């Protein structure tokens, strides 16, 4: 599913394999096959140099490679009138309903299942995700997604020190990242922190963070594309449905 080039070629099956690479050199390309989906975080392992960036992009035909920060929830059982539940060990920060027409609905968590009175209402309790749906969510929706990772694509390092330079990220689609268990580590679709001279272009990034308007305000977070270094460029991207910021440059 992956093709890399740095004087020689190699093929990998998981993003985790890419994250562990120590041999990426300037002018390398890491390409994800179009039409495929990964439920992992791409952590860029190396930096390029001036005039010789490392490129992360796509190859093949079809839809952009899709990187999801979520896990799909299945095997629903009815527990009341229009109330369904499925096993989910950890309380999510956000879930998304993907309708059969491709539209996406997201909503704020309700305090209890008794408050889940309309379709798309949801809550979590004692190891179960609970939703309101007119019939079995496994068939009513294409998918119900619950956040599992904070980031889709990020620079290498801990929060506040994503320090890759001379990187190009292009032609990818990133969705459904949101996890506020560590409030200082904000959910980001594609992000560099202290890195400089990076280009993010022709990507589609959406549904990052928590639905705007959630309270308390400091939990109303999520940025589709984030730069906090110098001389970075974001161009020709499509961004929408972000918790706080579409494109953040600080």
CSV table of C-alpha atoms in Angstrom, one decimal:
chain,number,residue,atom,x,y,z
A,1,UNK,CA,0.0,0.0,0.0
A,2,UNK,CA,3.0,2.3,0.3
A,3,UNK,CA,5.7,3.2,-2.2
A,4,UNK,CA,8.8,5.1,-1.0
A,5,UNK,CA,11.7,6.3,-3.0
A,6,UNK,CA,15.1,7.4,-1.7
A,7,UNK,CA,17.4,6.0,-4.3
A,8,UNK,CA,15.6,2.6,-3.9
A,9,UNK,CA,12.0,1.6,-3.5
A,10,UNK,CA,10.2,-0.3,-0.8
A,11,UNK,CA,6.6,-1.2,-0.1
A,12,UNK,CA,4.9,-1.0,3.3
A,13,UNK,CA,1.4,-2.1,4.5
A,14,UNK,CA,0.9,0.2,7.5
A,15,UNK,CA,1.5,3.8,8.5
A,16,UNK,CA,3.2,2.4,11.6
A,17,UNK,CA,5.9,1.1,9.3
A,18,UNK,CA,6.5,4.5,7.9
A,19,UNK,CA,6.6,6.1,11.3
A,20,UNK,CA,9.5,3.9,12.3
A,21,UNK,CA,11.6,4.6,9.2
A,22,UNK,CA,15.0,6.0,10.0
A,23,UNK,CA,16.4,6.0,6.4
A,24,UNK,CA,14.2,8.7,4.8
A,25,UNK,CA,16.6,11.2,3.1
A,26,UNK,CA,15.9,14.6,1.4
A,27,UNK,CA,14.1,14.1,-1.9
A,28,UNK,CA,12.4,10.9,-0.6
A,29,UNK,CA,8.7,10.4,-1.5
A,30,UNK,CA,6.3,8.4,0.7
A,31,UNK,CA,3.1,7.7,-1.3
A,32,UNK,CA,-0.2,6.3,-0.1
A,33,UNK,CA,-2.3,4.4,-2.5
A,34,UNK,CA,-5.5,6.2,-3.6
A,35,UNK,CA,-8.8,4.6,-2.7
A,36,UNK,CA,-7.5,3.1,0.6
A,37,UNK,CA,-8.2,4.0,4.3
A,38,UNK,CA,-5.9,4.0,7.3
A,39,UNK,CA,-6.9,4.3,10.9
A,40,UNK,CA,-3.5,5.4,12.2
A,41,UNK,CA,-1.6,8.6,12.8
A,42,UNK,CA,1.1,9.4,10.3
A,43,UNK,CA,4.1,10.8,12.3
A,44,UNK,CA,6.6,12.2,9.9
A,45,UNK,CA,10.0,10.7,11.0
A,46,UNK,CA,12.5,12.9,9.2
A,47,UNK,CA,13.2,16.3,7.7
A,48,UNK,CA,14.2,17.4,4.2
A,49,UNK,CA,16.6,20.2,3.4
A,50,UNK,CA,16.4,23.4,1.3
A,51,UNK,CA,15.5,22.5,-2.2
A,52,UNK,CA,15.2,18.8,-1.3
A,53,UNK,CA,12.0,18.3,0.6
A,54,UNK,CA,10.5,15.0,1.7
A,55,UNK,CA,7.1,14.5,0.1
A,56,UNK,CA,4.1,12.6,1.6
A,57,UNK,CA,1.4,12.2,-1.0
A,58,UNK,CA,-0.6,9.8,-3.2
A,59,UNK,CA,-0.3,7.4,-6.1
A,60,UNK,CA,-2.7,5.4,-8.2
A,61,UNK,CA,-6.3,6.3,-9.2
A,62,UNK,CA,-9.5,6.9,-7.3
A,63,UNK,CA,-10.3,8.9,-4.2
A,64,UNK,CA,-7.6,10.5,-2.1
A,65,UNK,CA,-6.0,8.3,0.5
A,66,UNK,CA,-8.1,8.6,3.7
A,67,UNK,CA,-6.5,8.8,7.1
A,68,UNK,CA,-9.0,8.6,10.0
A,69,UNK,CA,-8.5,9.4,13.6
A,70,UNK,CA,-11.5,7.3,14.6
A,71,UNK,CA,-12.6,3.7,15.2
A,72,UNK,CA,-15.8,2.4,13.6
A,73,UNK,CA,-18.5,1.3,16.1
A,74,UNK,CA,-20.6,-1.8,15.2
A,75,UNK,CA,-22.7,-4.6,16.7
A,76,UNK,CA,-25.5,-2.4,18.0
A,77,UNK,CA,-28.2,-3.8,20.3
A,78,UNK,CA,-31.5,-2.1,21.1
A,79,UNK,CA,-32.0,-1.0,24.7
A,80,UNK,CA,-35.1,1.1,24.5
A,81,UNK,CA,-37.4,2.9,22.1
A,82,UNK,CA,-35.1,4.3,19.4
A,83,UNK,CA,-32.2,3.8,21.8
A,84,UNK,CA,-29.3,1.6,20.8
A,85,UNK,CA,-26.0,0.7,22.5
A,86,UNK,CA,-22.6,-0.8,21.4
A,87,UNK,CA,-19.6,-1.7,23.4
A,88,UNK,CA,-17.0,1.0,23.6
A,89,UNK,CA,-14.5,0.7,26.5
A,90,UNK,CA,-13.4,4.4,26.7
A,91,UNK,CA,-15.7,7.4,26.7
A,92,UNK,CA,-15.2,9.3,23.4
A,93,UNK,CA,-14.8,13.0,23.1
A,94,UNK,CA,-16.8,13.1,19.8
A,95,UNK,CA,-18.7,10.8,17.5
A,96,UNK,CA,-19.8,11.2,13.9
A,97,UNK,CA,-22.8,9.6,12.1
A,98,UNK,CA,-22.0,9.0,8.4
A,99,UNK,CA,-25.3,8.7,6.5
A,100,UNK,CA,-25.9,6.5,3.5
A,101,UNK,CA,-26.0,9.6,1.3
A,102,UNK,CA,-22.4,10.6,2.4
A,103,UNK,CA,-23.5,13.4,4.7
A,104,UNK,CA,-22.1,13.6,8.2
A,105,UNK,CA,-23.8,14.6,11.4
A,106,UNK,CA,-22.1,15.3,14.7
A,107,UNK,CA,-23.6,16.4,18.0
A,108,UNK,CA,-22.6,17.2,21.5
A,109,UNK,CA,-22.7,14.4,24.1
A,110,UNK,CA,-25.8,14.3,26.3
A,111,UNK,CA,-25.5,13.8,30.0
A,112,UNK,CA,-27.7,10.6,30.2
A,113,UNK,CA,-29.5,8.3,27.8
A,114,UNK,CA,-32.8,9.8,28.9
A,115,UNK,CA,-31.7,13.0,27.2
A,116,UNK,CA,-31.2,11.2,23.9
A,117,UNK,CA,-34.6,12.1,22.5
A,118,UNK,CA,-33.8,12.9,18.8
A,119,UNK,CA,-31.9,11.1,16.1
A,120,UNK,CA,-28.1,11.6,16.4
A,121,UNK,CA,-28.2,12.3,20.1
A,122,UNK,CA,-25.6,10.2,22.0
A,123,UNK,CA,-24.0,9.6,25.3
A,124,UNK,CA,-21.6,7.1,26.9
A,125,UNK,CA,-22.1,5.1,30.1
A,126,UNK,CA,-20.4,2.1,31.8
A,127,UNK,CA,-18.6,0.9,28.7
A,128,UNK,CA,-21.3,1.5,26.2
A,129,UNK,CA,-21.8,4.1,23.5
A,130,UNK,CA,-25.6,5.0,23.4
A,131,UNK,CA,-27.3,6.6,20.4
A,132,UNK,CA,-30.8,7.6,19.3
A,133,UNK,CA,-31.6,6.0,16.0
A,134,UNK,CA,-35.0,5.0,14.4
A,135,UNK,CA,-33.6,1.6,13.5
A,136,UNK,CA,-30.4,-0.5,13.8
A,137,UNK,CA,-27.4,1.8,13.3
A,138,UNK,CA,-25.5,-0.9,11.6
A,139,UNK,CA,-27.9,-0.7,8.6
A,140,UNK,CA,-29.2,2.9,9.0
A,141,UNK,CA,-25.8,4.5,8.6
A,142,UNK,CA,-22.8,3.8,6.5
A,143,UNK,CA,-20.8,4.1,9.8
A,144,UNK,CA,-20.7,5.6,13.2
A,145,UNK,CA,-17.2,6.8,14.1
A,146,UNK,CA,-15.8,7.5,17.5
A,147,UNK,CA,-12.6,9.4,18.1
A,148,UNK,CA,-9.5,7.2,18.9
A,149,UNK,CA,-6.6,9.5,18.0
A,150,UNK,CA,-5.9,13.2,18.3
A,151,UNK,CA,-4.0,13.7,15.0
A,152,UNK,CA,-4.1,12.4,11.5
A,153,UNK,CA,-0.8,13.7,10.3
A,154,UNK,CA,1.8,15.4,12.5
A,155,UNK,CA,5.4,16.2,12.8
A,156,UNK,CA,7.7,14.1,14.9
A,157,UNK,CA,8.0,14.9,18.6
A,158,UNK,CA,5.9,15.7,21.6
A,159,UNK,CA,3.2,18.4,21.8
A,160,UNK,CA,4.8,21.8,21.3
A,161,UNK,CA,7.8,20.3,19.5
A,162,UNK,CA,6.7,19.0,16.1
A,163,UNK,CA,10.0,20.1,14.6
A,164,UNK,CA,10.1,18.7,11.0
A,165,UNK,CA,11.4,21.1,8.3
A,166,UNK,CA,11.2,21.0,4.5
A,167,UNK,CA,8.2,18.6,4.3
A,168,UNK,CA,5.5,18.5,1.7
A,169,UNK,CA,2.1,16.9,2.6
A,170,UNK,CA,-0.3,16.7,-0.4
A,171,UNK,CA,-3.3,15.0,-1.9
A,172,UNK,CA,-4.5,13.3,1.3
A,173,UNK,CA,-7.9,13.3,3.1
A,174,UNK,CA,-8.0,13.5,6.9
A,175,UNK,CA,-11.1,13.1,9.1
A,176,UNK,CA,-12.4,12.4,12.6
A,177,UNK,CA,-9.6,13.2,15.0
A,178,UNK,CA,-10.7,14.4,18.5
A,179,UNK,CA,-9.5,13.4,21.9
A,180,UNK,CA,-9.4,15.9,24.8
A,181,UNK,CA,-8.2,13.5,27.5
A,182,UNK,CA,-5.0,15.7,27.5
A,183,UNK,CA,-6.5,19.2,27.0
A,184,UNK,CA,-3.1,20.8,26.1
A,185,UNK,CA,-2.7,18.4,23.2
A,186,UNK,CA,-5.2,19.9,20.7
A,187,UNK,CA,-6.7,17.7,18.0
A,188,UNK,CA,-5.2,18.5,14.6
A,189,UNK,CA,-5.8,17.1,11.1
A,190,UNK,CA,-2.4,18.0,9.6
A,191,UNK,CA,0.0,19.9,11.9
A,192,UNK,CA,3.5,21.1,12.5
A,193,UNK,CA,4.5,23.0,15.6
A,194,UNK,CA,8.0,24.5,15.6
A,195,UNK,CA,8.8,23.1,12.1
A,196,UNK,CA,9.6,25.6,9.2
A,197,UNK,CA,9.5,25.7,5.4
A,198,UNK,CA,6.8,23.1,5.1
A,199,UNK,CA,4.0,22.9,2.5
A,200,UNK,CA,0.6,21.5,3.0
A,201,UNK,CA,-1.4,21.5,-0.3
A,202,UNK,CA,-4.3,19.9,-2.1
A,203,UNK,CA,-5.5,18.1,0.9
A,204,UNK,CA,-9.1,17.7,2.3
A,205,UNK,CA,-9.4,18.0,6.1
A,206,UNK,CA,-12.6,17.9,8.0
A,207,UNK,CA,-14.4,17.0,11.2
A,208,UNK,CA,-11.5,17.6,13.6
A,209,UNK,CA,-12.0,18.3,17.3
A,210,UNK,CA,-15.4,18.8,19.0
A,211,UNK,CA,-18.4,20.4,17.4
A,212,UNK,CA,-18.2,24.1,17.6
A,213,UNK,CA,-20.3,25.6,20.4
A,214,UNK,CA,-19.6,22.9,23.0
A,215,UNK,CA,-19.1,24.1,26.5
A,216,UNK,CA,-17.0,24.6,28.5
A,217,UNK,CA,-15.3,26.8,26.0
A,218,UNK,CA,-11.8,25.4,26.6
A,219,UNK,CA,-13.1,22.0,25.3
A,220,UNK,CA,-14.3,23.5,22.1
A,221,UNK,CA,-11.2,22.6,20.2
A,222,UNK,CA,-9.8,21.2,17.0
A,223,UNK,CA,-7.8,22.6,14.1
A,224,UNK,CA,-7.8,21.2,10.5
A,225,UNK,CA,-4.3,22.5,9.5
A,226,UNK,CA,-1.9,24.0,12.0
A,227,UNK,CA,1.5,25.8,11.6
A,228,UNK,CA,3.5,27.4,14.4
A,229,UNK,CA,6.9,27.7,12.9
A,230,UNK,CA,8.3,30.0,10.1
A,231,UNK,CA,7.9,30.1,6.3
A,232,UNK,CA,5.2,27.5,6.1
A,233,UNK,CA,2.6,27.4,3.3
A,234,UNK,CA,-1.0,26.1,3.2
A,235,UNK,CA,-2.5,26.3,-0.3
A,236,UNK,CA,-5.3,24.8,-2.3
A,237,UNK,CA,-6.7,22.7,0.6
A,238,UNK,CA,-10.3,22.1,1.4
A,239,UNK,CA,-11.1,22.4,5.1
A,240,UNK,CA,-14.5,22.4,6.8
A,241,UNK,CA,-16.2,21.4,10.1
A,242,UNK,CA,-13.3,22.1,12.4
A,243,UNK,CA,-13.8,22.6,16.2
A,244,UNK,CA,-12.1,26.0,16.3
A,245,UNK,CA,-9.8,26.8,13.4
A,246,UNK,CA,-9.7,25.9,9.7
A,247,UNK,CA,-6.1,26.9,9.1
A,248,UNK,CA,-4.1,28.2,12.1
A,249,UNK,CA,-0.8,30.0,11.6
A,250,UNK,CA,0.9,31.3,14.7
